[in-house]
CSV table of C-alpha atoms (C1' of nucleotides) in Angstrom, one decimal:
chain,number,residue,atom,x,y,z
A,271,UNK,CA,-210.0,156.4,4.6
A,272,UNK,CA,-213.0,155.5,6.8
A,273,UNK,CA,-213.2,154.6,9.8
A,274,UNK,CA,-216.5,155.9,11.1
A,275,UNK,CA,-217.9,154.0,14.5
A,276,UNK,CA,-220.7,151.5,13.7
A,277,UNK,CA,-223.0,154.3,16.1
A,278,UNK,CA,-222.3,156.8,13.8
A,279,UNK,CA,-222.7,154.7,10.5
A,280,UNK,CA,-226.1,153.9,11.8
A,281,UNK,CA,-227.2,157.2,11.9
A,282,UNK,CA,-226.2,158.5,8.4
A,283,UNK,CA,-229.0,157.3,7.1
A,284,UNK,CA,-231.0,159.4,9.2
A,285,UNK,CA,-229.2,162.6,8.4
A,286,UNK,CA,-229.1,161.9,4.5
A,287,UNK,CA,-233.3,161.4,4.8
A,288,UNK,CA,-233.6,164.8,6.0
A,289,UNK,CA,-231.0,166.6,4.2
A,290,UNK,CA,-232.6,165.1,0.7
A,291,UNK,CA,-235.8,166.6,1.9
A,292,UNK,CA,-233.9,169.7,2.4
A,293,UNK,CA,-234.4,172.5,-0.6
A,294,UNK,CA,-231.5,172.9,-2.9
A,295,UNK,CA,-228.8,175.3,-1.6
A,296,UNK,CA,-230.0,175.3,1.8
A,297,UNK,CA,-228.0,175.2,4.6
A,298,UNK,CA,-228.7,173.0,7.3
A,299,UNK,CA,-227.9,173.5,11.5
A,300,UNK,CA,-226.4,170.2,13.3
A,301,UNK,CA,-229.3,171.6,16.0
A,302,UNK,CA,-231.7,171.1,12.8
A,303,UNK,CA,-230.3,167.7,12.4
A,304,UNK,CA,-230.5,166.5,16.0
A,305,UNK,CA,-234.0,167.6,16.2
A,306,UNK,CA,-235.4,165.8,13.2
A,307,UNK,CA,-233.3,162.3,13.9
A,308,UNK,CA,-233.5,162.5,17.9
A,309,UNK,CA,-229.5,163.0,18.7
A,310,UNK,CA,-228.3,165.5,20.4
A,311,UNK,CA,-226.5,168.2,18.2
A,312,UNK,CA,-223.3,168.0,19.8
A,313,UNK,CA,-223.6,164.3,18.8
A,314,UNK,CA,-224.3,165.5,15.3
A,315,UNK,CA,-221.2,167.4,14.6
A,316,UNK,CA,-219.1,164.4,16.0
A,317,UNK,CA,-220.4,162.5,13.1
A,318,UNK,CA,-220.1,165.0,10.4
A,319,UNK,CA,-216.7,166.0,11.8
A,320,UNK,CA,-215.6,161.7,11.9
A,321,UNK,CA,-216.7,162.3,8.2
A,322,UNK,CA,-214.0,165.3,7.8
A,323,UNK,CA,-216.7,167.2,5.9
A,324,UNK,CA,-216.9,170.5,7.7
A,325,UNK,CA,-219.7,173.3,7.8
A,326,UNK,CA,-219.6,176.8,8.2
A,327,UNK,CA,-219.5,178.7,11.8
A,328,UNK,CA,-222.7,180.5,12.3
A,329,UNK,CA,-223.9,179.5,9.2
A,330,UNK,CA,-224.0,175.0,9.5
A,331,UNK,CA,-223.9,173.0,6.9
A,332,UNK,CA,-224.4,172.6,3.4
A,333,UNK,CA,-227.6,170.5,2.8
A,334,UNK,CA,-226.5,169.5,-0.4
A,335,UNK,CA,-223.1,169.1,0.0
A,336,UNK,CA,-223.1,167.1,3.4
A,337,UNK,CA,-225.8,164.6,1.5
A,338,UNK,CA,-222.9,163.8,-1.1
A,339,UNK,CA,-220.2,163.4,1.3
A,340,UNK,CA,-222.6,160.9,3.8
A,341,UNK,CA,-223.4,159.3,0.2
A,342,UNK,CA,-219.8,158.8,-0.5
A,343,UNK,CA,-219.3,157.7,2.7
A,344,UNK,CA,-221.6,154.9,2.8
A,345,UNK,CA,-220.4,154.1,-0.5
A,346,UNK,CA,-223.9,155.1,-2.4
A,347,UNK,CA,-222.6,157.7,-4.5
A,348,UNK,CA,-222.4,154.8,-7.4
A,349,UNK,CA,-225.5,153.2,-7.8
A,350,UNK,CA,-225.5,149.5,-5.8
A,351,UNK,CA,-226.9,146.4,-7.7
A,352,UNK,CA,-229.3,144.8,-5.5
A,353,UNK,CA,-230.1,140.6,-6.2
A,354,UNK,CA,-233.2,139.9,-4.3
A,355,UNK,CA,-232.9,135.7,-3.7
A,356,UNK,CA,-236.4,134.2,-3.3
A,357,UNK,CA,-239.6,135.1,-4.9
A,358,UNK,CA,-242.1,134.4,-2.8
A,359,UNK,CA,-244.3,136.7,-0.8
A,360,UNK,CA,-241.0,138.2,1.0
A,361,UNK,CA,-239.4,138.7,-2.1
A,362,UNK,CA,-241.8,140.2,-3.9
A,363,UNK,CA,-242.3,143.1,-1.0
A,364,UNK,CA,-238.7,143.8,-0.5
A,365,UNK,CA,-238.8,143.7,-4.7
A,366,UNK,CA,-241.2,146.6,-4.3
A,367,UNK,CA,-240.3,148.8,-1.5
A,368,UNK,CA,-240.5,152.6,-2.5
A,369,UNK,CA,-237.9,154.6,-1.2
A,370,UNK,CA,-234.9,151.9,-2.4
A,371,UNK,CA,-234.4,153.0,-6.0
A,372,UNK,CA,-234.6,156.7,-5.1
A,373,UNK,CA,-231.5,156.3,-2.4
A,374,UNK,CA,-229.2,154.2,-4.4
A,375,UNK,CA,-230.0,150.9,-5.5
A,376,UNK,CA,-231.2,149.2,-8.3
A,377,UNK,CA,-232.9,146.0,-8.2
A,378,UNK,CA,-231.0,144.2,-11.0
A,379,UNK,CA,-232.1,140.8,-10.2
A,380,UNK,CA,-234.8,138.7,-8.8
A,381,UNK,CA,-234.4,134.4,-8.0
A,382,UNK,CA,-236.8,131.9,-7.4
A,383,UNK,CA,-236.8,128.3,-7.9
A,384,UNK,CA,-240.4,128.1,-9.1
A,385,UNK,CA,-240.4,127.0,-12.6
A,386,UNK,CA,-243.8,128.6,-12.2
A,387,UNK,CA,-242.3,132.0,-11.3
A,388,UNK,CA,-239.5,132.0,-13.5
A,389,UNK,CA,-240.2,134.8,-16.3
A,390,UNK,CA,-242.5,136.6,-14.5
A,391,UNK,CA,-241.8,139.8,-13.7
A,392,UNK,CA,-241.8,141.1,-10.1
A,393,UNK,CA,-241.2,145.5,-10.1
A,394,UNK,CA,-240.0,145.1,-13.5
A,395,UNK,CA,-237.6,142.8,-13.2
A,396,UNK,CA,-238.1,139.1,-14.8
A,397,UNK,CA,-237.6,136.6,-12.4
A,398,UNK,CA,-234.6,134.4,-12.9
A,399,UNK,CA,-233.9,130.8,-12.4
A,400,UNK,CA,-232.2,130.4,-9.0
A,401,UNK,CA,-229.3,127.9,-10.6
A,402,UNK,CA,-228.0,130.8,-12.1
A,403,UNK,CA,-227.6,132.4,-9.5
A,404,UNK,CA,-224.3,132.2,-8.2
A,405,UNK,CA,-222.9,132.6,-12.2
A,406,UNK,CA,-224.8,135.6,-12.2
A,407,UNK,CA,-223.2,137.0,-9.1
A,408,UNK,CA,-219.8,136.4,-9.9
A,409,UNK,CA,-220.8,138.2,-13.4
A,410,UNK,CA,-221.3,141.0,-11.9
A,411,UNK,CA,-225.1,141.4,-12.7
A,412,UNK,CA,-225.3,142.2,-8.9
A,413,UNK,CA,-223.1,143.0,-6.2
A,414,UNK,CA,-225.0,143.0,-2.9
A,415,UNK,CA,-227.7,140.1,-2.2
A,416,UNK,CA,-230.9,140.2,-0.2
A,417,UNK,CA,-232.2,136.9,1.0
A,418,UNK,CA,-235.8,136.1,1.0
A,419,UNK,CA,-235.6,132.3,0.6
A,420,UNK,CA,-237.3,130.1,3.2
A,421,UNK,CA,-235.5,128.9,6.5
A,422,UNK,CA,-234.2,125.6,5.1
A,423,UNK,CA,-232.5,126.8,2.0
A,424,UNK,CA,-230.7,130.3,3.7
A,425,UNK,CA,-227.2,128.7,4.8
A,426,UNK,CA,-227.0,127.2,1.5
A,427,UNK,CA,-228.1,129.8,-0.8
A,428,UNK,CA,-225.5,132.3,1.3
A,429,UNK,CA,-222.8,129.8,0.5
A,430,UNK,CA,-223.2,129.8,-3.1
A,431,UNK,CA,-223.4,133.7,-3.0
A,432,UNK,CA,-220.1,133.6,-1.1
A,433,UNK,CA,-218.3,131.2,-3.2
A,434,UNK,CA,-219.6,133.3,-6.0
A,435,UNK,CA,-217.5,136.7,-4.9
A,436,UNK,CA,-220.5,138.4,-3.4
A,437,UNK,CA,-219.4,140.6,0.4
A,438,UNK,CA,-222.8,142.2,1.3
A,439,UNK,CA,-225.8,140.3,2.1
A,440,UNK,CA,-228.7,141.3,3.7
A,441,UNK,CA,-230.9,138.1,5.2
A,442,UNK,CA,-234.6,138.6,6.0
A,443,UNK,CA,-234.9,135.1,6.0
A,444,UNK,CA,-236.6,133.5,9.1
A,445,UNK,CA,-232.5,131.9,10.3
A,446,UNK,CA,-229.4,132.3,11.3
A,447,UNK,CA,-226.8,132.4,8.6
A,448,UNK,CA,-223.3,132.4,9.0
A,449,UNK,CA,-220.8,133.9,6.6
A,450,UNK,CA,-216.9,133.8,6.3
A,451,UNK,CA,-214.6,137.0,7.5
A,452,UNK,CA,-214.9,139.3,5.5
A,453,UNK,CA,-218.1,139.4,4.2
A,454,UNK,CA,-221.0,141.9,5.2
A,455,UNK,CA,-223.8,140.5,6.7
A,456,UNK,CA,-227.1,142.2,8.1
A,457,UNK,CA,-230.2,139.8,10.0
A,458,UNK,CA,-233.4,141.0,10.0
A,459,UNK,CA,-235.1,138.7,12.4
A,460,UNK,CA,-238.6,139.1,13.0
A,461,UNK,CA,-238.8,136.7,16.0
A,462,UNK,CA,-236.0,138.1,17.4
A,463,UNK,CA,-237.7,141.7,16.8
A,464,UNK,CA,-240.6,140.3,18.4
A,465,UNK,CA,-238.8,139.5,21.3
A,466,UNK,CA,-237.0,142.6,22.3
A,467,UNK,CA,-240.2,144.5,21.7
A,468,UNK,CA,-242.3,142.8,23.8
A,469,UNK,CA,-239.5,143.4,26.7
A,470,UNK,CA,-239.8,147.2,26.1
A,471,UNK,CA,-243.9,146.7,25.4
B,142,UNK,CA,-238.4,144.7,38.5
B,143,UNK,CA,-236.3,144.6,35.6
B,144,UNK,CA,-233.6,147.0,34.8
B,145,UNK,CA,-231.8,145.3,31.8
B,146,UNK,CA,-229.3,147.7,29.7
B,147,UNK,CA,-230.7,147.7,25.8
B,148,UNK,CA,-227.6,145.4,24.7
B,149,UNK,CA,-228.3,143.2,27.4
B,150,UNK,CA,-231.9,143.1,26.3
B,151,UNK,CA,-230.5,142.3,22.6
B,152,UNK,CA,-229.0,139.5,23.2
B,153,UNK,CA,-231.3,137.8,25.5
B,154,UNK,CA,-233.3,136.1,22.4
B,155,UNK,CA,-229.7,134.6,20.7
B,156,UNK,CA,-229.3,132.9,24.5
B,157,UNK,CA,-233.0,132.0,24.3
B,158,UNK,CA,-232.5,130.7,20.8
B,159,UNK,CA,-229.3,128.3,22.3
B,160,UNK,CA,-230.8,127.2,25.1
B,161,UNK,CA,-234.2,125.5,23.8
B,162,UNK,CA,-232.1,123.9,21.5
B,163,UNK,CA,-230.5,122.1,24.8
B,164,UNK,CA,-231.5,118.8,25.5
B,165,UNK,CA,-233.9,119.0,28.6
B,166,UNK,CA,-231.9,118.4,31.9
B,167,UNK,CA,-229.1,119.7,30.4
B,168,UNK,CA,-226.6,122.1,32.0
B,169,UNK,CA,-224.6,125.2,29.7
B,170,UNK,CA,-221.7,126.8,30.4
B,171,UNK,CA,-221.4,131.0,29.9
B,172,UNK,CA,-218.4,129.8,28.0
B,173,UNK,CA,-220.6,127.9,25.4
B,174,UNK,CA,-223.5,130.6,24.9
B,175,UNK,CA,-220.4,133.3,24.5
B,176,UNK,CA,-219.4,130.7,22.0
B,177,UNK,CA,-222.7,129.9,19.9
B,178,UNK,CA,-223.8,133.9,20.4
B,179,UNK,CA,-220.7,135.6,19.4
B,180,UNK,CA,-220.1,137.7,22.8
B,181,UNK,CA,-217.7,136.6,25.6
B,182,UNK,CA,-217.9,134.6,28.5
B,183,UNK,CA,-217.5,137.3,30.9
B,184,UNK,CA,-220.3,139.3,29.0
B,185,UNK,CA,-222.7,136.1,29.2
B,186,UNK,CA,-222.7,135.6,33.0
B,187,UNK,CA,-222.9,139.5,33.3
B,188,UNK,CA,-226.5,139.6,31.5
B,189,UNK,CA,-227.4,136.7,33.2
B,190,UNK,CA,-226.4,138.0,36.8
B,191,UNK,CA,-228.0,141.2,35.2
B,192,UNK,CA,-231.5,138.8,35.5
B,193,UNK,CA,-230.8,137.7,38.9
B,194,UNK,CA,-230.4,134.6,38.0
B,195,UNK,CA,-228.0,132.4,39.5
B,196,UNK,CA,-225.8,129.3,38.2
B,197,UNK,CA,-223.6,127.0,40.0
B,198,UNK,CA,-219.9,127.2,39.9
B,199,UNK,CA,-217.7,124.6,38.3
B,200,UNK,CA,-221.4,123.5,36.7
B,201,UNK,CA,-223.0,125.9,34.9
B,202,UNK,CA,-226.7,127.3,34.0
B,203,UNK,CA,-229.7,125.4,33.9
B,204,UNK,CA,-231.0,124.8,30.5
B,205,UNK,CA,-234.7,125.1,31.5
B,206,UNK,CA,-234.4,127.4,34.3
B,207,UNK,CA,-232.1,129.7,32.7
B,208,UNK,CA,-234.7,130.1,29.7
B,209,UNK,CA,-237.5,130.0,31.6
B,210,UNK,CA,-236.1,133.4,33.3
B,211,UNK,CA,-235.1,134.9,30.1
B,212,UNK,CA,-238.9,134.0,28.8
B,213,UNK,CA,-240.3,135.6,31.8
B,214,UNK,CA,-237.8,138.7,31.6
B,215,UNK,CA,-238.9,139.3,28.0
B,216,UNK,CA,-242.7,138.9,28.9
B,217,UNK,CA,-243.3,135.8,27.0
B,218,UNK,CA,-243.6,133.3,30.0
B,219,UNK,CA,-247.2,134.1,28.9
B,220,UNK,CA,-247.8,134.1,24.9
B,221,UNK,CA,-248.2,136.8,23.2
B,222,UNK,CA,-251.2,137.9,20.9
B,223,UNK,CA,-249.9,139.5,17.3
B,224,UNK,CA,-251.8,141.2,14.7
B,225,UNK,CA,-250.6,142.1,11.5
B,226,UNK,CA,-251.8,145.3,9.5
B,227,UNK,CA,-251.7,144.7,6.0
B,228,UNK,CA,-251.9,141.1,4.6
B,229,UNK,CA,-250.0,142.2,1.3
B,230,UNK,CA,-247.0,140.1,-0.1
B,231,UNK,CA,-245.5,141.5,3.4
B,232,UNK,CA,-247.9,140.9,5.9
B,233,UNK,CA,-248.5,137.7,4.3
B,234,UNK,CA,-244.9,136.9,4.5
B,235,UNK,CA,-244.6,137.8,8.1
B,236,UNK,CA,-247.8,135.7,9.3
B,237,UNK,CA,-246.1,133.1,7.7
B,238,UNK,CA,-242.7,133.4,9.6
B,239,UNK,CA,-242.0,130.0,11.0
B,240,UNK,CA,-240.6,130.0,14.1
B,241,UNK,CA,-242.4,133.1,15.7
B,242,UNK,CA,-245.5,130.9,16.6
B,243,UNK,CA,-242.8,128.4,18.5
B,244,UNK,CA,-241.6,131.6,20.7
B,245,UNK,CA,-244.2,132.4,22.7
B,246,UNK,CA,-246.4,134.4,19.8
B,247,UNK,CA,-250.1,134.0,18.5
B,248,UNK,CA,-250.9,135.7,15.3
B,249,UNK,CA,-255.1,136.2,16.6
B,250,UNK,CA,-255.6,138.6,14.0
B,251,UNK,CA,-254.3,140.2,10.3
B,252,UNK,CA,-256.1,143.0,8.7
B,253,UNK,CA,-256.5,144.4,5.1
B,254,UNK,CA,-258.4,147.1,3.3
B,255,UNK,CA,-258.6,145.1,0.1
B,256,UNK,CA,-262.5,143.8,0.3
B,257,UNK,CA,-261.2,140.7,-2.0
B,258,UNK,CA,-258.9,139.8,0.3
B,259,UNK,CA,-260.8,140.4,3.7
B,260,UNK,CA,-262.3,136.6,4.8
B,261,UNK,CA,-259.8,134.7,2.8
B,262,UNK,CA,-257.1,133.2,5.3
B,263,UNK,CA,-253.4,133.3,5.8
B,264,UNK,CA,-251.5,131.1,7.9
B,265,UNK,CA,-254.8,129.8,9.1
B,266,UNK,CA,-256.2,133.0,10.7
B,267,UNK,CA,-259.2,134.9,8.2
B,268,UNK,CA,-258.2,137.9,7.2
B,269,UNK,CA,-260.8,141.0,8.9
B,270,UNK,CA,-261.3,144.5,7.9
B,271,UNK,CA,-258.8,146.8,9.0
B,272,UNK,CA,-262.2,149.3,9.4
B,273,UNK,CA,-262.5,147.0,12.8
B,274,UNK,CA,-258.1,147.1,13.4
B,275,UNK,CA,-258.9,149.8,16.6
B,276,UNK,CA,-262.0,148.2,17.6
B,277,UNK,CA,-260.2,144.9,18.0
B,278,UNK,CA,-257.1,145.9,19.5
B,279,UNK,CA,-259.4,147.8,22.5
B,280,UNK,CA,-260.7,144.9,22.9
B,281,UNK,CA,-257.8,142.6,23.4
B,282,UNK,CA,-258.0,140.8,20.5
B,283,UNK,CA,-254.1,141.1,19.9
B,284,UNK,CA,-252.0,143.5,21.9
B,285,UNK,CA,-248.9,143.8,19.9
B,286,UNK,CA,-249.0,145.2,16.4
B,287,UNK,CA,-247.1,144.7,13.2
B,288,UNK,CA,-247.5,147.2,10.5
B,289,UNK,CA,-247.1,145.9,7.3
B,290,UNK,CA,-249.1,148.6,5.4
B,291,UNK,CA,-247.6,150.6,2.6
B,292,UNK,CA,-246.1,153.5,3.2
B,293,UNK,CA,-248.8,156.3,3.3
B,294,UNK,CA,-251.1,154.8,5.6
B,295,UNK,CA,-248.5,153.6,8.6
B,296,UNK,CA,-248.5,157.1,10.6
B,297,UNK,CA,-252.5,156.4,10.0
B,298,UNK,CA,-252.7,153.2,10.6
B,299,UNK,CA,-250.3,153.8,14.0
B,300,UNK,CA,-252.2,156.6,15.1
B,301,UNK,CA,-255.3,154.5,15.5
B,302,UNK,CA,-253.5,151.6,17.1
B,303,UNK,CA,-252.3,153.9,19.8
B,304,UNK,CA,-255.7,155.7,20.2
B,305,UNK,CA,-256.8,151.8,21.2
B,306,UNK,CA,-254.7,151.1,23.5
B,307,UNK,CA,-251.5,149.7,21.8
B,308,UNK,CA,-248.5,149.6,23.3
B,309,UNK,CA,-245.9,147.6,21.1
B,310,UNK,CA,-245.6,148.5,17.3
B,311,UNK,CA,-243.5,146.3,14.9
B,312,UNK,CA,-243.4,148.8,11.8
B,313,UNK,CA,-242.0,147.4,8.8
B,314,UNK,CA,-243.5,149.5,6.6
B,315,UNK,CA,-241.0,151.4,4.4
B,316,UNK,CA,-242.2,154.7,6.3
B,317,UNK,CA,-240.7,156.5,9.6
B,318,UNK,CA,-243.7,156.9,12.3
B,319,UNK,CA,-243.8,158.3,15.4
B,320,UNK,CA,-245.5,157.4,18.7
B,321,UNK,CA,-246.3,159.0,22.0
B,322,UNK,CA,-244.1,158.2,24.9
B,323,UNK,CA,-245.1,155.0,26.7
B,324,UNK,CA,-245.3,153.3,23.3
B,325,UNK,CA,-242.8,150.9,22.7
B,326,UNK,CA,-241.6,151.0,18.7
B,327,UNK,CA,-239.3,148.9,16.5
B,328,UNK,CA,-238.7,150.2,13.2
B,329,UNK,CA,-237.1,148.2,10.1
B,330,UNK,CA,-236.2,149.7,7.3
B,331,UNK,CA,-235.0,147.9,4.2
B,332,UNK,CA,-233.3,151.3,3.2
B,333,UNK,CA,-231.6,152.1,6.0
B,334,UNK,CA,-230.1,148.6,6.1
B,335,UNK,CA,-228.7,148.6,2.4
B,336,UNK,CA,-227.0,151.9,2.9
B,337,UNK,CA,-225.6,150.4,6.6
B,338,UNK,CA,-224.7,147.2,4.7
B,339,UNK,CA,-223.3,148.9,2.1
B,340,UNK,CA,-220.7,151.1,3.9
B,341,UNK,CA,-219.1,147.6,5.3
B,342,UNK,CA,-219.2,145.6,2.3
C,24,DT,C1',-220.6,194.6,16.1
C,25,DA,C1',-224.1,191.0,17.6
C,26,DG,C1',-226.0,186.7,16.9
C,27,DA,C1',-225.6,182.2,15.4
C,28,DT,C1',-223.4,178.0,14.9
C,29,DT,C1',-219.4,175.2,14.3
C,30,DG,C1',-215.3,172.3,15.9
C,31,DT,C1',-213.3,170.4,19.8
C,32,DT,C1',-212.0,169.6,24.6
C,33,DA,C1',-213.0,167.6,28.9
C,34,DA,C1',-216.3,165.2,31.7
C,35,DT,C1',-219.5,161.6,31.9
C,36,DC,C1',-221.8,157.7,31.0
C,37,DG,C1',-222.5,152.9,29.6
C,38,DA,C1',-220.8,148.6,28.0
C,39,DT,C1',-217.1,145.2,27.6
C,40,DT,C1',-213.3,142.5,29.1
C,41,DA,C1',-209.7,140.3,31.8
C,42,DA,C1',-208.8,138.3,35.8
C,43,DC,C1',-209.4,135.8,39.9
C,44,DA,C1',-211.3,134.5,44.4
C,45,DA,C1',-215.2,131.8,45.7
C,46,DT,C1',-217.1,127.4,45.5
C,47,DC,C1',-219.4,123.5,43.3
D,134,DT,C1',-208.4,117.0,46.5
D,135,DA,C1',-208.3,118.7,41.5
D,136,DG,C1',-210.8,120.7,37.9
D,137,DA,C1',-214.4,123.5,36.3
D,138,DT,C1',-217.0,127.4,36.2
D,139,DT,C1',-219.5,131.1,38.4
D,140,DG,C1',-220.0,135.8,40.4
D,141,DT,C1',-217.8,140.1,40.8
D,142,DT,C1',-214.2,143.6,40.9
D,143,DA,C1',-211.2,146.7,38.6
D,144,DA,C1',-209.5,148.3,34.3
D,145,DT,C1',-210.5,149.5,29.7
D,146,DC,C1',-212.8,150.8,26.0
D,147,DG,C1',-216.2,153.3,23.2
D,148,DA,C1',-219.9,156.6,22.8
D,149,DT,C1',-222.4,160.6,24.4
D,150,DT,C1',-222.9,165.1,26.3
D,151,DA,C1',-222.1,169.8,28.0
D,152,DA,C1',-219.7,173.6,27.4
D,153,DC,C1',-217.3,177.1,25.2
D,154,DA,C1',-213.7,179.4,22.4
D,155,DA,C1',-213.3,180.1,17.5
D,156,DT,C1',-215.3,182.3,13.7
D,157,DC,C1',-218.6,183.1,10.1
DNA sequence: TAGATTGTTAATCGATTAACAATC
DNA sequence: TAGATTGTTAATCGATTAACAATC
């Protein structure tokens, strides 16, 4: 199966923007590619060729095509259930961001633990109660979690999600979480963001 | 001056985070920031040396000096000013990040189009018209910017920040921009990070 | 056939790691 | 002196790039 280098899986989202905005049928050069995503081309065909999907000499690639296989690839070509934990301000963007529905995933669930919240609807999903959360999980209404709880309550809210079968989770929340082997996790840390930026800035 | 390698420059704020949790006085070891960051010992003392900064042997680093450098090395020995463009359900949620105020940043200004929203306050700093956003960045009212706008206005929104004088952009608006050279850019894109998160888990 | 572009090799570059002498 | 830990070298690993033969 897979085995693509975490360099290369970072950039497939960068190829698969650009070949969606591609025109049916067209064909697409790696030089194209490198251009529109800042690689080099040479660095290009490495990844499509780590992906075994090959184009056509003189010709390049398949727009359409090479867009299912990255999709495949990244494990997109079923549609992803999405759990957004927390309903708060975070929540509620990350609930709305265009762009997310049209590349894959469907918001199936929103948490908070505001009895306030509760039933509202955030993007047209009604907000659930977050001590369902974990039952919810391992029913399967979602499979990859996005954390948007405050500081306090991440570690704990990632450990229910765990116990609860769940192996991809996303944490915008404002800490450091810690998860088992085995389980996909992603930080978005805007102090840390911060940080590095103002190095470069 | 400085001359750090990008992946040194990435983990500088997880050492950072570590070593203000240190009791003042207090020596570390590289062996226990490899530990508590996740890299190893012989990578820890690498960055460090990368710093010029020196420990001593069979001791370790100073707690205080050692983040003092890595404040200074970031260019937050001085604090930073931040203003955040767009005081939606995002921007709000960013200016209310805890912890980012406790690094070495000052959120001096957030800005919205919404004339409802423009003088009521978030996070204790009134909201201004984003008509002003250029106007106040030239004049030094914040010089690091987060976007936070939706998606159709960001390449805008960046364009003016730049013609300003701008030279660090935070862009978590769900939109790709672009910025001259000399500009220093972070983008983060909830997207990109499902599809990366989903190809591991 | 001529032009374009892939697939792949070899060279290069950058980052990590193990190991150990130096030294507190 | 014995134990601990740094600073640094040499080896290794992983990722990028240039270049070009293969081939559409």
């Amino acid at each position: 199966m897979s085995e693509l280098s975490p360099a290369t899986v970072a950039r497939l989202p960068r190829y698969l923007r650009l070949l969606e905005e591609a025109e049916n049928g067209r064909t697409v050069s790696s030089d194209v590619l490198a251009e529109a995503t800042g690689v080099t081309a040479a660095n290009v065909r490495r990844d499509v060729a780590a992906m075994g999907f090959q184009g056509t000499r003189g010709v390049g690639y398949s727009a359409v095509d090479l867009a299912d296989r990255i999709r495949r690839e990244l494990g997109i070509d079923k549609r992803r259930k999405v759990g957004i934990v927390g309903a708060g301000n975070l929540g509620t963007a990350l609930a709305g961001y265009s762009g997310v529905a049209r590349r894959g995933f469907d918001v199936t669930a929103v948490y908070d633990v505001d009895p306030k919240r509760i039933g509202q609807k955030v993007g047209g999903t009604e907000i659930r109660d977050m001590a369902g959360v974990a039952g919810d999980s391992a029913d399967g209404l979602f499979d990859m979690a996005v954390l948007a709880v405050p500081a306090p309550s991440a570690q704990t809210v990632a450990n229910q999600l765990v116990s609860a079968g769940i192996k991809s989770i996303l944490n915008f929340a404002p800490a450091r979480i810690e998860v088992p082997e085995g389980v996909a996790l992603r930080q978005v840390d805007l102090s840390y963001e911060l940080q590095i930026l103002s190095y470069y800035g």
